PDB file of C-alpha atoms in Angstrom:
ATOM      1  CA  MET A   1       0.025  -0.002   0.004  1.00 47.00           C
ATOM      2  CA  VAL A   2       1.349   3.404  -0.989  1.00 47.00           C
ATOM      3  CA  PRO A   3       1.003   6.153   1.631  1.00 54.00           C
ATOM      4  CA  ALA A   4      -1.275   9.020   0.578  1.00 53.00           C
ATOM      5  CA  ARG A   5       1.455  11.600   0.610  1.00 56.00           C
ATOM      6  CA  GLU A   6       3.769   9.426  -1.490  1.00 55.00           C
ATOM      7  CA  GLY A   7       0.957   8.714  -3.951  1.00 52.00           C
ATOM      8  CA  MET A   8       0.215  12.407  -4.295  1.00 53.00           C
ATOM      9  CA  ALA A   9       3.907  13.168  -4.847  1.00 55.00           C
ATOM     10  CA  ARG A  10       3.966  10.582  -7.643  1.00 57.00           C
ATOM     11  CA  ALA A  11       0.870  12.179  -9.241  1.00 52.00           C
ATOM     12  CA  ARG A  12       2.547  15.631  -9.083  1.00 53.00           C
ATOM     13  CA  ASP A  13       5.734  14.229 -10.595  1.00 54.00           C
ATOM     14  CA  TRP A  14       3.778  12.546 -13.398  1.00 51.00           C
ATOM     15  CA  LEU A  15       1.788  15.750 -14.044  1.00 49.00           C
ATOM     16  CA  ALA A  16       4.997  17.776 -14.209  1.00 50.00           C
ATOM     17  CA  SER A  17       6.449  15.346 -16.693  1.00 52.00           C
ATOM     18  CA  VAL A  18       3.351  15.577 -18.886  1.00 53.00           C
ATOM     19  CA  ARG A  19       3.177  19.326 -18.949  1.00 58.00           C
ATOM     20  CA  VAL A  20       4.263  20.845 -22.308  1.00 75.00           C
ATOM     21  CA  ARG A  21       7.444  22.851 -22.047  1.00 75.00           C
ATOM     22  CA  CYS A  22       8.941  25.516 -24.253  1.00 77.00           C
ATOM     23  CA  ASP A  23      11.119  24.007 -26.923  1.00 75.00           C
ATOM     24  CA  ILE A  24      13.720  26.744 -26.398  1.00 75.00           C
ATOM     25  CA  CYS A  25      14.052  27.460 -22.697  1.00 77.00           C
ATOM     26  CA  GLY A  26      12.367  24.361 -21.231  1.00 74.00           C
ATOM     27  CA  ARG A  27       9.980  26.287 -18.925  1.00 76.00           C
ATOM     28  CA  PRO A  28       6.357  25.024 -18.670  1.00 76.00           C
ATOM     29  CA  LEU A  29       4.167  26.704 -21.126  1.00 77.00           C
ATOM     30  CA  GLY A  30       1.513  28.963 -19.561  1.00 74.00           C
ATOM     31  CA  SER A  31      -1.767  30.020 -20.984  1.00 75.00           C
ATOM     32  CA  ARG A  32       0.022  31.815 -23.869  1.00 81.00           C
ATOM     33  CA  SER A  33       2.054  29.535 -26.102  1.00 78.00           C
ATOM     34  CA  TYR A  34       3.173  30.069 -29.677  1.00 80.00           C
ATOM     35  CA  TYR A  35       3.570  27.568 -32.470  1.00 78.00           C
ATOM     36  CA  PHE A  36       6.026  27.984 -35.283  1.00 76.00           C
ATOM     37  CA  GLU A  37       6.268  25.765 -38.327  1.00 79.00           C
ATOM     38  CA  GLU A  38       8.797  26.153 -41.141  1.00 75.00           C
ATOM     39  CA  GLU A  39       7.609  26.982 -44.617  1.00 78.00           C
ATOM     40  CA  ALA A  40       7.341  24.384 -47.370  1.00 76.00           C
ATOM     41  CA  GLU A  41      10.392  25.826 -49.174  1.00 76.00           C
ATOM     42  CA  VAL A  42      12.778  24.908 -46.329  1.00 72.00           C
ATOM     43  CA  PRO A  43      14.805  21.795 -46.974  1.00 72.00           C
ATOM     44  CA  ASP A  44      13.921  18.649 -45.094  1.00 76.00           C
ATOM     45  CA  PRO A  45      13.541  17.943 -42.243  1.00 79.00           C
ATOM     46  CA  ARG A  46      11.056  20.730 -41.655  1.00 77.00           C
ATOM     47  CA  GLN A  47      10.847  21.688 -38.007  1.00 78.00           C
ATOM     48  CA  THR A  48       8.160  22.936 -35.615  1.00 78.00           C
ATOM     49  CA  TRP A  49       8.456  24.656 -32.244  1.00 78.00           C
ATOM     50  CA  THR A  50       6.069  25.373 -29.406  1.00 81.00           C
ATOM     51  CA  ILE A  51       7.496  28.211 -27.355  1.00 79.00           C
ATOM     52  CA  CYS A  52       6.603  30.449 -24.434  1.00 83.00           C
ATOM     53  CA  ALA A  53       5.720  34.160 -24.660  1.00 82.00           C
ATOM     54  CA  ALA A  54       9.214  35.378 -23.646  1.00 81.00           C
ATOM     55  CA  CYS A  55      10.924  33.210 -26.281  1.00 82.00           C
ATOM     56  CA  ASN A  56       8.355  34.253 -28.819  1.00 82.00           C
ATOM     57  CA  ASP A  57       9.255  37.907 -28.275  1.00 84.00           C
ATOM     58  CA  ALA A  58      12.953  37.104 -28.587  1.00 85.00           C
ATOM     59  CA  VAL A  59      12.385  35.060 -31.857  1.00 83.00           C
ATOM     60  CA  LEU A  60      10.350  37.873 -33.348  1.00 81.00           C
ATOM     61  CA  ARG A  61      13.003  40.426 -32.454  1.00 86.00           C
ATOM     62  CA  GLN A  62      15.656  38.199 -33.983  1.00 83.00           C
ATOM     63  CA  ILE A  63      13.649  37.731 -37.197  1.00 81.00           C
ATOM     64  CA  ASP A  64      13.236  41.515 -37.466  1.00 81.00           C
ATOM     65  CA  ARG A  65      17.034  42.005 -37.075  1.00 82.00           C
ATOM     66  CA  VAL A  66      17.808  39.735 -40.042  1.00 73.00           C
ATOM     67  CA  ALA A  67      17.793  41.609 -43.359  1.00 70.00           C
ATOM     68  CA  VAL A  68      17.901  38.423 -45.470  1.00 69.00           C
ATOM     69  CA  GLN A  69      14.407  37.236 -46.518  1.00 76.00           C
ATOM     70  CA  THR A  70      15.077  33.499 -46.953  1.00 77.00           C
ATOM     71  CA  PRO A  71      12.866  30.631 -45.751  1.00 74.00           C
ATOM     72  CA  MET A  72      15.679  29.569 -43.439  1.00 77.00           C
ATOM     73  CA  ARG A  73      15.562  32.767 -41.315  1.00 76.00           C
ATOM     74  CA  LEU A  74      13.044  31.286 -38.820  1.00 74.00           C
ATOM     75  CA  ARG A  75      15.355  28.308 -38.204  1.00 76.00           C
ATOM     76  CA  VAL A  76      18.308  30.634 -37.798  1.00 76.00           C
ATOM     77  CA  ALA A  77      16.417  32.982 -35.449  1.00 79.00           C
ATOM     78  CA  VAL A  78      15.223  30.077 -33.244  1.00 75.00           C
ATOM     79  CA  GLY A  79      18.788  28.746 -33.155  1.00 77.00           C
ATOM     80  CA  VAL A  80      20.190  32.084 -32.094  1.00 79.00           C
ATOM     81  CA  VAL A  81      17.578  32.538 -29.379  1.00 80.00           C
ATOM     82  CA  ALA A  82      18.044  28.899 -28.238  1.00 79.00           C
ATOM     83  CA  SER A  83      21.816  29.439 -27.948  1.00 79.00           C
ATOM     84  CA  GLU A  84      21.130  32.359 -25.609  1.00 79.00           C
ATOM     85  CA  ARG A  85      18.275  30.968 -23.538  1.00 73.00           C
ATOM     86  CA  ALA A  86      18.665  27.112 -23.523  1.00 71.00           C
ATOM     87  CA  THR A  87      19.660  25.438 -20.319  1.00 69.00           C
ATOM     88  CA  PRO A  88      21.364  21.997 -20.123  1.00 67.00           C
ATOM     89  CA  ASP A  89      18.086  20.564 -18.823  1.00 63.00           C
ATOM     90  CA  SER A  90      16.115  21.875 -21.731  1.00 60.00           C
ATOM     91  CA  LEU A  91      18.706  20.554 -24.175  1.00 59.00           C
ATOM     92  CA  ASN A  92      18.642  17.081 -22.580  1.00 60.00           C
ATOM     93  CA  ALA A  93      14.830  17.093 -22.542  1.00 58.00           C
ATOM     94  CA  ARG A  94      14.802  16.961 -26.345  1.00 59.00           C
ATOM     95  CA  LEU A  95      16.936  13.814 -26.409  1.00 60.00           C
ATOM     96  CA  PRO A  96      15.101  10.454 -26.409  1.00 65.00           C
ATOM     97  CA  ASP A  97      15.111   8.914 -22.914  1.00 68.00           C
ATOM     98  CA  PRO A  98      15.618   5.125 -23.259  1.00 77.00           C
ATOM     99  CA  ALA A  99      14.163   4.519 -19.766  1.00 77.00           C
ATOM    100  CA  ARG A 100      10.991   6.404 -20.643  1.00 76.00           C
ATOM    101  CA  GLU A 101      10.736   4.610 -24.003  1.00 81.00           C
ATOM    102  CA  ARG A 102      11.100   1.196 -22.229  1.00 86.00           C
ATOM    103  CA  LEU A 103       8.386   2.223 -19.808  1.00 85.00           C
ATOM    104  CA  ALA A 104       6.061   3.195 -22.641  1.00 85.00           C
ATOM    105  CA  ASP A 105       6.807  -0.085 -24.359  1.00 88.00           C
ATOM    106  CA  ARG A 106       5.986  -2.033 -21.143  1.00 91.00           C
ATOM    107  CA  ARG A 107       2.741  -0.145 -20.738  1.00 91.00           C
ATOM    108  CA  MET A 108       1.737  -0.939 -24.321  1.00 93.00           C
ATOM    109  CA  GLU A 109       2.573  -4.593 -23.844  1.00 94.00           C
ATOM    110  CA  ARG A 110       0.472  -4.737 -20.704  1.00 94.00           C
ATOM    111  CA  LEU A 111      -2.403  -3.012 -22.499  1.00 94.00           C
ATOM    112  CA  LEU A 112      -2.244  -5.516 -25.394  1.00 95.00           C
ATOM    113  CA  ILE A 113      -2.111  -8.459 -22.990  1.00 96.00           C
ATOM    114  CA  ALA A 114      -5.090  -7.158 -21.013  1.00 96.00           C
ATOM    115  CA  LEU A 115      -7.070  -6.550 -24.234  1.00 96.00           C
ATOM    116  CA  PHE A 116      -6.264 -10.072 -25.410  1.00 96.00           C
ATOM    117  CA  LEU A 117      -7.350 -11.622 -22.121  1.00 96.00           C
ATOM    118  CA  PHE A 118     -10.554  -9.547 -22.042  1.00 96.00           C
ATOM    119  CA  LEU A 119     -11.431 -10.607 -25.576  1.00 95.00           C
ATOM    120  CA  PHE A 120     -10.624 -14.212 -24.831  1.00 96.00           C
ATOM    121  CA  ILE A 121     -12.916 -14.194 -21.715  1.00 96.00           C
ATOM    122  CA  ILE A 122     -15.742 -12.585 -23.648  1.00 96.00           C
ATOM    123  CA  HIS A 123     -15.502 -15.220 -26.403  1.00 95.00           C
ATOM    124  CA  ALA A 124     -15.380 -18.006 -23.847  1.00 95.00           C
ATOM    125  CA  LEU A 125     -18.477 -16.673 -22.053  1.00 96.00           C
ATOM    126  CA  VAL A 126     -20.359 -16.342 -25.324  1.00 95.00           C
ATOM    127  CA  PHE A 127     -19.358 -19.934 -26.274  1.00 95.00           C
ATOM    128  CA  ILE A 128     -20.512 -21.218 -22.839  1.00 95.00           C
ATOM    129  CA  LEU A 129     -23.810 -19.294 -23.185  1.00 95.00           C
ATOM    130  CA  ILE A 130     -24.422 -20.795 -26.653  1.00 95.00           C
ATOM    131  CA  VAL A 131     -23.681 -24.326 -25.410  1.00 94.00           C
ATOM    132  CA  ALA A 132     -25.976 -23.773 -22.457  1.00 94.00           C
ATOM    133  CA  VAL A 133     -28.841 -22.559 -24.730  1.00 92.00           C
ATOM    134  CA  ILE A 134     -28.372 -25.493 -27.118  1.00 93.00           C
ATOM    135  CA  SER A 135     -28.272 -28.076 -24.311  1.00 92.00           C
ATOM    136  CA  ALA A 136     -31.417 -26.585 -22.704  1.00 88.00           C
ATOM    137  CA  HIS A 137     -33.452 -27.235 -25.856  1.00 81.00           C
TER     138      HIS A 137
END
């Protein structure tokens, strides 16, 4: 049995991990978040960013500073702002976490096993019901 306080701490930790964070500075996004997507003319891979209001202001200022009007200027502006504002934690947050991926795989496996067992039990009950109805007549 998990004590109530420990269970609530786990719930808070889970909620904090689920919250969407700024792709530049890593802070949790508030009520105002901004989404940037590169234009179709940009070479692959096209990128997208969801950023906070402070980083949005910095990116827009950086875009206004650049005199060159190329499709790559958004990527360059985000890169410049990220080099100024990014923390080691926000940089590491973008890297895939093998432990989190294994946990997600285990959860999916458990879900599939539970679904298989549920469907097996339903089919078995329907079969038993049909046999009972046939033997009753």
